[in-house]
């Protein structure tokens, strides 16, 4: 304030951090039909990020799926994996640093189904002197037209 009056000013200072991916999803190349798949995606930014998942460049609506869910934040879990789940998954992280100017980053991983079924059978053999746990890991090739070979 001086003899001529006072001047007041308001200003907006926007401080933000671009989104970064701290833990990217890994390729899953040996998933069995009917099994479970888990893709990690951990990100950070300020303001808080929005995470979206895509399958073959189409948005996955996790809220409408009974087989897809988020665990540990935005890790994507798929249960009862089927042939429709095979493909490229993309995790896109978006943050608005300034009004009307989103900033985003993405990373991808592939889900491939196994061509083999796996079985793990365990049993315990007991006699009066010792107890032994025996496990056998078996692979069987699958021919989709002829069944298990």
PDB file of C-alpha atoms in Angstrom:
ATOM      1  CA  UNK A   1       0.000   0.000   0.000  1.00  0.00           C
ATOM      2  CA  UNK A   2       1.189   3.474  -0.819  1.00  0.00           C
ATOM      3  CA  UNK A   3      -0.329   6.947  -1.250  1.00  0.00           C
ATOM      4  CA  UNK A   4      -2.012   5.812  -4.484  1.00  0.00           C
ATOM      5  CA  UNK A   5      -3.758   2.738  -3.078  1.00  0.00           C
ATOM      6  CA  UNK A   6      -3.157  -0.997  -2.877  1.00  0.00           C
ATOM      7  CA  UNK A   7      -2.664  -3.682  -5.485  1.00  0.00           C
ATOM      8  CA  UNK A   8      -3.678  -7.251  -4.861  1.00  0.00           C
ATOM      9  CA  UNK A   9      -2.929 -10.227  -7.078  1.00  0.00           C
ATOM     10  CA  UNK A  10      -3.892 -13.869  -7.032  1.00  0.00           C
ATOM     11  CA  UNK A  11      -1.911 -16.504  -8.841  1.00  0.00           C
ATOM     12  CA  UNK A  12      -2.032 -20.251  -9.229  1.00  0.00           C
ATOM     13  CA  UNK A  13       1.125 -22.305  -9.012  1.00  0.00           C
ATOM     14  CA  UNK A  14       0.775 -25.853 -10.233  1.00  0.00           C
ATOM     15  CA  UNK A  15       3.395 -28.318  -9.084  1.00  0.00           C
ATOM     16  CA  UNK A  16       3.266 -31.884 -10.281  1.00  0.00           C
ATOM     17  CA  UNK A  17       5.272 -34.942 -11.078  1.00  0.00           C
ATOM     18  CA  UNK A  18       4.835 -36.748 -14.374  1.00  0.00           C
ATOM     19  CA  UNK A  19       3.643 -40.324 -14.011  1.00  0.00           C
ATOM     20  CA  UNK A  20       6.324 -42.983 -13.711  1.00  0.00           C
ATOM     21  CA  UNK A  21       5.966 -46.753 -13.648  1.00  0.00           C
ATOM     22  CA  UNK A  22       7.876 -48.283 -10.739  1.00  0.00           C
ATOM     23  CA  UNK A  23       6.946 -51.901 -11.391  1.00  0.00           C
ATOM     24  CA  UNK A  24       6.016 -52.972 -14.925  1.00  0.00           C
ATOM     25  CA  UNK A  25       4.104 -56.135 -15.854  1.00  0.00           C
ATOM     26  CA  UNK A  26       6.124 -59.164 -16.971  1.00  0.00           C
ATOM     27  CA  UNK A  27       5.321 -61.497 -19.859  1.00  0.00           C
ATOM     28  CA  UNK A  28       3.357 -64.579 -18.784  1.00  0.00           C
ATOM     29  CA  UNK A  29       4.132 -67.324 -21.289  1.00  0.00           C
ATOM     30  CA  UNK A  30       3.176 -70.515 -19.515  1.00  0.00           C
ATOM     31  CA  UNK A  31      -0.369 -69.976 -18.212  1.00  0.00           C
ATOM     32  CA  UNK A  32      -2.711 -72.964 -18.180  1.00  0.00           C
ATOM     33  CA  UNK A  33      -6.345 -72.649 -19.283  1.00  0.00           C
ATOM     34  CA  UNK A  34      -8.486 -72.435 -16.157  1.00  0.00           C
ATOM     35  CA  UNK A  35      -5.556 -71.066 -14.140  1.00  0.00           C
ATOM     36  CA  UNK A  36      -4.788 -67.610 -12.789  1.00  0.00           C
ATOM     37  CA  UNK A  37      -2.684 -64.762 -14.222  1.00  0.00           C
ATOM     38  CA  UNK A  38      -1.382 -61.709 -12.394  1.00  0.00           C
ATOM     39  CA  UNK A  39       0.083 -58.607 -14.055  1.00  0.00           C
ATOM     40  CA  UNK A  40       1.848 -56.069 -11.836  1.00  0.00           C
ATOM     41  CA  UNK A  41       1.643 -52.337 -12.481  1.00  0.00           C
ATOM     42  CA  UNK A  42       2.787 -49.875  -9.840  1.00  0.00           C
ATOM     43  CA  UNK A  43       3.020 -46.199 -10.663  1.00  0.00           C
ATOM     44  CA  UNK A  44       3.447 -42.849  -9.032  1.00  0.00           C
ATOM     45  CA  UNK A  45       2.709 -39.224  -9.864  1.00  0.00           C
ATOM     46  CA  UNK A  46       1.357 -36.051  -8.371  1.00  0.00           C
ATOM     47  CA  UNK A  47      -1.529 -35.493  -8.593  1.00  0.00           C
ATOM     48  CA  UNK A  48      -2.544 -39.107  -8.097  1.00  0.00           C
ATOM     49  CA  UNK A  49      -2.526 -41.289 -11.199  1.00  0.00           C
ATOM     50  CA  UNK A  50      -5.359 -43.055 -12.965  1.00  0.00           C
ATOM     51  CA  UNK A  51      -4.485 -46.570 -14.156  1.00  0.00           C
ATOM     52  CA  UNK A  52      -6.216 -48.280 -17.073  1.00  0.00           C
ATOM     53  CA  UNK A  53      -5.645 -51.758 -18.490  1.00  0.00           C
ATOM     54  CA  UNK A  54      -6.038 -52.714 -22.149  1.00  0.00           C
ATOM     55  CA  UNK A  55      -6.157 -56.104 -23.883  1.00  0.00           C
ATOM     56  CA  UNK A  56      -5.050 -55.921 -27.527  1.00  0.00           C
ATOM     57  CA  UNK A  57      -5.603 -52.116 -27.451  1.00  0.00           C
ATOM     58  CA  UNK A  58      -9.192 -52.398 -26.136  1.00  0.00           C
ATOM     59  CA  UNK A  59     -10.025 -51.000 -22.688  1.00  0.00           C
ATOM     60  CA  UNK A  60     -10.674 -53.706 -20.075  1.00  0.00           C
ATOM     61  CA  UNK A  61     -13.699 -52.782 -17.965  1.00  0.00           C
ATOM     62  CA  UNK A  62     -12.639 -54.541 -14.783  1.00  0.00           C
ATOM     63  CA  UNK A  63     -15.724 -53.344 -12.895  1.00  0.00           C
ATOM     64  CA  UNK A  64     -17.995 -55.317 -15.269  1.00  0.00           C
ATOM     65  CA  UNK A  65     -16.008 -58.566 -15.320  1.00  0.00           C
ATOM     66  CA  UNK A  66     -16.350 -61.492 -12.942  1.00  0.00           C
ATOM     67  CA  UNK A  67     -12.932 -62.871 -13.965  1.00  0.00           C
ATOM     68  CA  UNK A  68     -10.856 -59.656 -13.843  1.00  0.00           C
ATOM     69  CA  UNK A  69     -10.089 -57.737 -10.663  1.00  0.00           C
ATOM     70  CA  UNK A  70      -7.561 -55.358  -9.134  1.00  0.00           C
ATOM     71  CA  UNK A  71      -5.319 -56.597  -6.347  1.00  0.00           C
ATOM     72  CA  UNK A  72      -2.507 -54.755  -4.543  1.00  0.00           C
ATOM     73  CA  UNK A  73      -3.742 -51.432  -5.945  1.00  0.00           C
ATOM     74  CA  UNK A  74      -3.817 -51.742  -9.729  1.00  0.00           C
ATOM     75  CA  UNK A  75      -2.307 -55.164 -10.363  1.00  0.00           C
ATOM     76  CA  UNK A  76      -4.563 -56.985 -12.808  1.00  0.00           C
ATOM     77  CA  UNK A  77      -5.681 -60.467 -11.763  1.00  0.00           C
ATOM     78  CA  UNK A  78      -7.398 -62.839 -14.194  1.00  0.00           C
ATOM     79  CA  UNK A  79      -9.022 -65.998 -12.858  1.00  0.00           C
ATOM     80  CA  UNK A  80     -10.239 -68.972 -14.864  1.00  0.00           C
ATOM     81  CA  UNK A  81      -7.992 -67.966 -17.781  1.00  0.00           C
ATOM     82  CA  UNK A  82      -9.416 -68.824 -21.213  1.00  0.00           C
ATOM     83  CA  UNK A  83      -8.196 -68.573 -24.797  1.00  0.00           C
ATOM     84  CA  UNK A  84      -9.869 -65.131 -25.083  1.00  0.00           C
ATOM     85  CA  UNK A  85      -7.419 -63.836 -22.451  1.00  0.00           C
ATOM     86  CA  UNK A  86      -4.315 -64.460 -24.583  1.00  0.00           C
ATOM     87  CA  UNK A  87      -2.788 -61.316 -26.081  1.00  0.00           C
ATOM     88  CA  UNK A  88      -0.978 -58.100 -25.242  1.00  0.00           C
ATOM     89  CA  UNK A  89      -1.898 -56.320 -21.998  1.00  0.00           C
ATOM     90  CA  UNK A  90      -1.084 -52.650 -21.585  1.00  0.00           C
ATOM     91  CA  UNK A  91      -1.021 -50.690 -18.341  1.00  0.00           C
ATOM     92  CA  UNK A  92      -1.524 -46.940 -18.976  1.00  0.00           C
ATOM     93  CA  UNK A  93      -0.942 -44.447 -16.177  1.00  0.00           C
ATOM     94  CA  UNK A  94      -2.392 -40.945 -16.612  1.00  0.00           C
ATOM     95  CA  UNK A  95      -2.053 -37.864 -14.427  1.00  0.00           C
ATOM     96  CA  UNK A  96      -3.281 -34.295 -14.926  1.00  0.00           C
ATOM     97  CA  UNK A  97      -0.355 -31.992 -14.211  1.00  0.00           C
ATOM     98  CA  UNK A  98      -2.205 -28.897 -15.377  1.00  0.00           C
ATOM     99  CA  UNK A  99      -5.902 -28.397 -16.053  1.00  0.00           C
ATOM    100  CA  UNK A 100      -6.818 -29.886 -19.434  1.00  0.00           C
ATOM    101  CA  UNK A 101      -3.347 -31.332 -20.085  1.00  0.00           C
ATOM    102  CA  UNK A 102      -3.089 -34.996 -19.097  1.00  0.00           C
ATOM    103  CA  UNK A 103       0.290 -36.697 -19.095  1.00  0.00           C
ATOM    104  CA  UNK A 104       0.487 -40.466 -19.576  1.00  0.00           C
ATOM    105  CA  UNK A 105       2.922 -43.354 -19.828  1.00  0.00           C
ATOM    106  CA  UNK A 106       2.304 -47.015 -20.632  1.00  0.00           C
ATOM    107  CA  UNK A 107       3.986 -50.391 -20.620  1.00  0.00           C
ATOM    108  CA  UNK A 108       2.957 -53.770 -22.044  1.00  0.00           C
ATOM    109  CA  UNK A 109       3.268 -57.498 -21.420  1.00  0.00           C
ATOM    110  CA  UNK A 110       2.069 -60.614 -23.221  1.00  0.00           C
ATOM    111  CA  UNK A 111      -0.061 -63.491 -21.920  1.00  0.00           C
ATOM    112  CA  UNK A 112       0.420 -66.789 -23.765  1.00  0.00           C
ATOM    113  CA  UNK A 113      -1.321 -70.013 -22.881  1.00  0.00           C
ATOM    114  CA  UNK A 114       0.719 -73.132 -22.229  1.00  0.00           C
ATOM    115  CA  UNK A 115       0.493 -75.999 -24.659  1.00  0.00           C
ATOM    116  CA  UNK A 116       1.023 -78.427 -21.802  1.00  0.00           C
ATOM    117  CA  UNK A 117      -0.996 -79.405 -18.792  1.00  0.00           C
ATOM    118  CA  UNK A 118       0.889 -79.629 -15.529  1.00  0.00           C
ATOM    119  CA  UNK A 119       0.161 -81.822 -12.580  1.00  0.00           C
ATOM    120  CA  UNK A 120       1.809 -81.821  -9.174  1.00  0.00           C
ATOM    121  CA  UNK A 121       1.051 -84.892  -7.122  1.00  0.00           C
ATOM    122  CA  UNK A 122       2.331 -85.302  -3.583  1.00  0.00           C
ATOM    123  CA  UNK A 123       1.980 -88.069  -1.093  1.00  0.00           C
ATOM    124  CA  UNK A 124       3.437 -89.047   2.247  1.00  0.00           C
ATOM    125  CA  UNK A 125       5.071 -92.427   2.803  1.00  0.00           C
ATOM    126  CA  UNK A 126       5.152 -93.416   6.454  1.00  0.00           C
ATOM    127  CA  UNK A 127       6.656 -96.400   8.181  1.00  0.00           C
ATOM    128  CA  UNK A 128       7.639 -96.880  11.804  1.00  0.00           C
ATOM    129  CA  UNK A 129      11.132 -95.343  11.299  1.00  0.00           C
ATOM    130  CA  UNK A 130      10.662 -92.433   8.912  1.00  0.00           C
ATOM    131  CA  UNK A 131       8.225 -90.121   7.122  1.00  0.00           C
ATOM    132  CA  UNK A 132       9.025 -89.105   3.542  1.00  0.00           C
ATOM    133  CA  UNK A 133       7.152 -86.637   1.336  1.00  0.00           C
ATOM    134  CA  UNK A 134       7.254 -87.602  -2.335  1.00  0.00           C
ATOM    135  CA  UNK A 135       6.255 -85.156  -5.088  1.00  0.00           C
ATOM    136  CA  UNK A 136       6.043 -85.884  -8.795  1.00  0.00           C
ATOM    137  CA  UNK A 137       5.766 -83.127 -11.407  1.00  0.00           C
ATOM    138  CA  UNK A 138       4.275 -84.366 -14.683  1.00  0.00           C
ATOM    139  CA  UNK A 139       3.831 -82.744 -18.086  1.00  0.00           C
ATOM    140  CA  UNK A 140       1.354 -83.917 -20.688  1.00  0.00           C
ATOM    141  CA  UNK A 141       1.105 -82.525 -24.199  1.00  0.00           C
ATOM    142  CA  UNK A 142      -2.352 -81.522 -25.318  1.00  0.00           C
ATOM    143  CA  UNK A 143      -3.651 -82.007 -28.788  1.00  0.00           C
ATOM    144  CA  UNK A 144      -6.882 -80.012 -28.837  1.00  0.00           C
ATOM    145  CA  UNK A 145      -8.473 -82.391 -31.349  1.00  0.00           C
ATOM    146  CA  UNK A 146      -7.369 -85.676 -29.780  1.00  0.00           C
ATOM    147  CA  UNK A 147      -7.166 -84.813 -26.082  1.00  0.00           C
ATOM    148  CA  UNK A 148      -4.247 -85.735 -23.842  1.00  0.00           C
ATOM    149  CA  UNK A 149      -1.448 -87.778 -25.393  1.00  0.00           C
TER     150      UNK A 149
END
